[in-house]
Each structure stands twice: as structure tokens, then as C-alpha cells.
């Protein structure tokens, strides 16, 4: 017990610890990359894959699709309407489904789209 942590705080903590199985944190979404994709050579144009937004720039968003190279969703491939900045459509850490538009193996570039239909 200190000046900032009093008896009521310690009592509250002890009360909560006596309730096993209750977790006040929100539930985490389960996420798994496509296990069949291990290298760029496994990527096929038109395939739809799960991914996670790892970086957002003025021109698009980078997506981790479970291999060493990240893919890029250009802002023109994020929505059917005009997108002035990618942050209007996606956020860091967001789970997305992306469609592979193009794969440039020598250049190590993967072009993606949020428009999967």
C-alpha cells in the first residue's frame, strides 16, 4: 500500500483474481495466413488471400500476406469510389481479404486489391 495505491485498490484486485476464467479484455479475432502460400512463386493472379495491414502511405497500404515480401494495395484498388487517402479505407493491424492483381517476381512486387469481386 502506497500513497497512490490504497486498500480499496488492492481489495479490488484481489476480488478479481478470485474469479478465474473471467477476462475483462475484449476478444481477439482469430487470424491465420493461407498455409499454401510460402513464397512469391506460390502466388497466382486472381487468388484471394487473408492479410494484415502493416503500413499506410499517401499512395496505398502494405499488406503482410504471410511471406517475406509484403504486397501493396494502391489507393485506386481500395474502393470503387475515389479514395483521397488510404487511411479512409484501412487501418494499421486491420485484417483484410485481398485479391492478387499482379506478381513481379524479379522486382519482388505484389500488387493487391481490396476489390475481391
mmCIF file of C-alpha atoms in Angstrom, residues 1-116:
data_model
loop_
_atom_site.group_PDB
_atom_site.id
_atom_site.type_symbol
_atom_site.label_atom_id
_atom_site.label_comp_id
_atom_site.label_asym_id
_atom_site.label_seq_id
_atom_site.Cartn_x
_atom_site.Cartn_y
_atom_site.Cartn_z
ATOM 1 C CA UNK A 1 0.000 0.000 0.000
ATOM 2 C CA UNK A 2 1.377 3.384 -1.080
ATOM 3 C CA UNK A 3 0.080 6.934 -1.433
ATOM 4 C CA UNK A 4 -1.235 6.184 -4.939
ATOM 5 C CA UNK A 5 -2.451 2.622 -4.301
ATOM 6 C CA UNK A 6 -4.707 2.259 -1.295
ATOM 7 C CA UNK A 7 -6.521 -0.586 0.425
ATOM 8 C CA UNK A 8 -9.622 -0.303 -1.851
ATOM 9 C CA UNK A 9 -7.455 -0.771 -4.962
ATOM 10 C CA UNK A 10 -5.683 -3.798 -3.530
ATOM 11 C CA UNK A 11 -9.026 -5.259 -2.390
ATOM 12 C CA UNK A 12 -10.497 -4.788 -5.884
ATOM 13 C CA UNK A 13 -7.514 -6.546 -7.459
ATOM 14 C CA UNK A 14 -7.731 -9.458 -5.027
ATOM 15 C CA UNK A 15 -11.502 -9.785 -5.610
ATOM 16 C CA UNK A 16 -10.984 -10.008 -9.380
ATOM 17 C CA UNK A 17 -8.189 -12.566 -9.033
ATOM 18 C CA UNK A 18 -10.602 -14.832 -7.144
ATOM 19 C CA UNK A 19 -12.834 -15.049 -10.246
ATOM 20 C CA UNK A 20 -10.957 -17.434 -12.555
ATOM 21 C CA UNK A 21 -11.932 -17.581 -16.192
ATOM 22 C CA UNK A 22 -13.211 -14.021 -16.389
ATOM 23 C CA UNK A 23 -11.115 -11.818 -18.607
ATOM 24 C CA UNK A 24 -12.195 -8.171 -18.954
ATOM 25 C CA UNK A 25 -10.208 -7.723 -22.162
ATOM 26 C CA UNK A 26 -12.099 -7.794 -25.444
ATOM 27 C CA UNK A 27 -11.891 -10.969 -27.504
ATOM 28 C CA UNK A 28 -9.162 -11.210 -30.116
ATOM 29 C CA UNK A 29 -10.121 -12.195 -33.643
ATOM 30 C CA UNK A 30 -8.562 -15.456 -34.773
ATOM 31 C CA UNK A 31 -6.365 -14.958 -37.831
ATOM 32 C CA UNK A 32 -4.389 -17.347 -39.983
ATOM 33 C CA UNK A 33 -2.434 -16.793 -43.202
ATOM 34 C CA UNK A 34 -3.019 -19.135 -46.134
ATOM 35 C CA UNK A 35 -0.785 -22.106 -45.307
ATOM 36 C CA UNK A 36 -0.386 -22.998 -49.011
ATOM 37 C CA UNK A 37 1.443 -19.729 -49.736
ATOM 38 C CA UNK A 38 5.089 -19.896 -48.708
ATOM 39 C CA UNK A 39 6.919 -17.915 -51.433
ATOM 40 C CA UNK A 40 6.142 -15.463 -54.229
ATOM 41 C CA UNK A 41 6.180 -18.368 -56.662
ATOM 42 C CA UNK A 42 3.071 -19.771 -54.929
ATOM 43 C CA UNK A 43 1.064 -16.612 -55.685
ATOM 44 C CA UNK A 44 -1.423 -16.699 -58.571
ATOM 45 C CA UNK A 45 -3.151 -13.703 -60.112
ATOM 46 C CA UNK A 46 -6.811 -13.618 -59.153
ATOM 47 C CA UNK A 47 -6.350 -15.552 -55.901
ATOM 48 C CA UNK A 48 -7.919 -14.099 -52.753
ATOM 49 C CA UNK A 49 -5.827 -14.224 -49.572
ATOM 50 C CA UNK A 50 -6.088 -13.054 -45.973
ATOM 51 C CA UNK A 51 -3.656 -10.374 -44.862
ATOM 52 C CA UNK A 52 -2.849 -7.731 -42.275
ATOM 53 C CA UNK A 53 -2.267 -4.027 -42.994
ATOM 54 C CA UNK A 54 1.317 -3.258 -41.905
ATOM 55 C CA UNK A 55 1.901 0.271 -43.238
ATOM 56 C CA UNK A 56 -0.159 3.082 -44.733
ATOM 57 C CA UNK A 57 1.318 5.680 -47.090
ATOM 58 C CA UNK A 58 -0.147 8.501 -49.200
ATOM 59 C CA UNK A 59 -0.348 6.181 -52.216
ATOM 60 C CA UNK A 60 -1.540 2.923 -50.672
ATOM 61 C CA UNK A 61 -1.262 0.324 -47.933
ATOM 62 C CA UNK A 62 1.200 -2.505 -47.466
ATOM 63 C CA UNK A 63 -0.151 -5.911 -46.519
ATOM 64 C CA UNK A 64 1.538 -8.885 -44.872
ATOM 65 C CA UNK A 65 0.201 -11.982 -46.648
ATOM 66 C CA UNK A 66 2.374 -14.459 -44.769
ATOM 67 C CA UNK A 67 5.520 -14.478 -46.903
ATOM 68 C CA UNK A 68 8.740 -12.442 -46.767
ATOM 69 C CA UNK A 69 7.533 -9.813 -49.255
ATOM 70 C CA UNK A 70 4.620 -7.519 -48.432
ATOM 71 C CA UNK A 71 2.035 -6.687 -51.060
ATOM 72 C CA UNK A 72 0.774 -3.209 -51.946
ATOM 73 C CA UNK A 73 -2.830 -2.124 -52.300
ATOM 74 C CA UNK A 74 -2.689 1.084 -54.343
ATOM 75 C CA UNK A 75 -5.371 3.540 -53.241
ATOM 76 C CA UNK A 76 -7.050 3.178 -56.646
ATOM 77 C CA UNK A 77 -7.665 -0.502 -55.789
ATOM 78 C CA UNK A 78 -9.273 0.117 -52.393
ATOM 79 C CA UNK A 79 -12.793 1.114 -53.389
ATOM 80 C CA UNK A 80 -14.917 1.718 -56.463
ATOM 81 C CA UNK A 81 -15.205 5.393 -55.497
ATOM 82 C CA UNK A 82 -12.291 7.843 -55.292
ATOM 83 C CA UNK A 83 -10.066 7.423 -52.216
ATOM 84 C CA UNK A 84 -8.111 10.564 -51.315
ATOM 85 C CA UNK A 85 -6.063 8.831 -48.604
ATOM 86 C CA UNK A 86 -5.772 5.097 -47.848
ATOM 87 C CA UNK A 87 -6.474 5.698 -44.142
ATOM 88 C CA UNK A 88 -10.100 6.365 -45.174
ATOM 89 C CA UNK A 89 -10.418 2.672 -46.066
ATOM 90 C CA UNK A 90 -7.961 0.742 -43.883
ATOM 91 C CA UNK A 91 -6.149 0.993 -40.558
ATOM 92 C CA UNK A 92 -2.894 -0.451 -39.219
ATOM 93 C CA UNK A 93 -3.286 -4.008 -37.997
ATOM 94 C CA UNK A 94 -6.607 -4.462 -39.788
ATOM 95 C CA UNK A 95 -7.328 -7.948 -41.120
ATOM 96 C CA UNK A 96 -8.277 -7.824 -44.800
ATOM 97 C CA UNK A 97 -9.052 -10.114 -47.719
ATOM 98 C CA UNK A 98 -7.055 -9.111 -50.783
ATOM 99 C CA UNK A 99 -7.078 -10.173 -54.409
ATOM 100 C CA UNK A 100 -3.757 -10.627 -56.200
ATOM 101 C CA UNK A 101 -3.655 -8.373 -59.272
ATOM 102 C CA UNK A 102 -0.051 -8.886 -60.371
ATOM 103 C CA UNK A 103 3.122 -10.616 -59.211
ATOM 104 C CA UNK A 104 6.554 -9.358 -60.311
ATOM 105 C CA UNK A 105 8.971 -11.999 -59.025
ATOM 106 C CA UNK A 106 12.224 -10.375 -60.296
ATOM 107 C CA UNK A 107 11.146 -6.982 -58.909
ATOM 108 C CA UNK A 108 9.746 -8.586 -55.735
ATOM 109 C CA UNK A 109 6.467 -6.680 -56.082
ATOM 110 C CA UNK A 110 2.980 -7.910 -55.326
ATOM 111 C CA UNK A 111 0.029 -5.777 -56.439
ATOM 112 C CA UNK A 112 -3.156 -6.311 -54.458
ATOM 113 C CA UNK A 113 -6.746 -5.090 -54.407
ATOM 114 C CA UNK A 114 -9.420 -4.844 -51.728
ATOM 115 C CA UNK A 115 -11.958 -5.256 -54.531
ATOM 116 C CA UNK A 116 -12.338 -9.030 -54.449
#
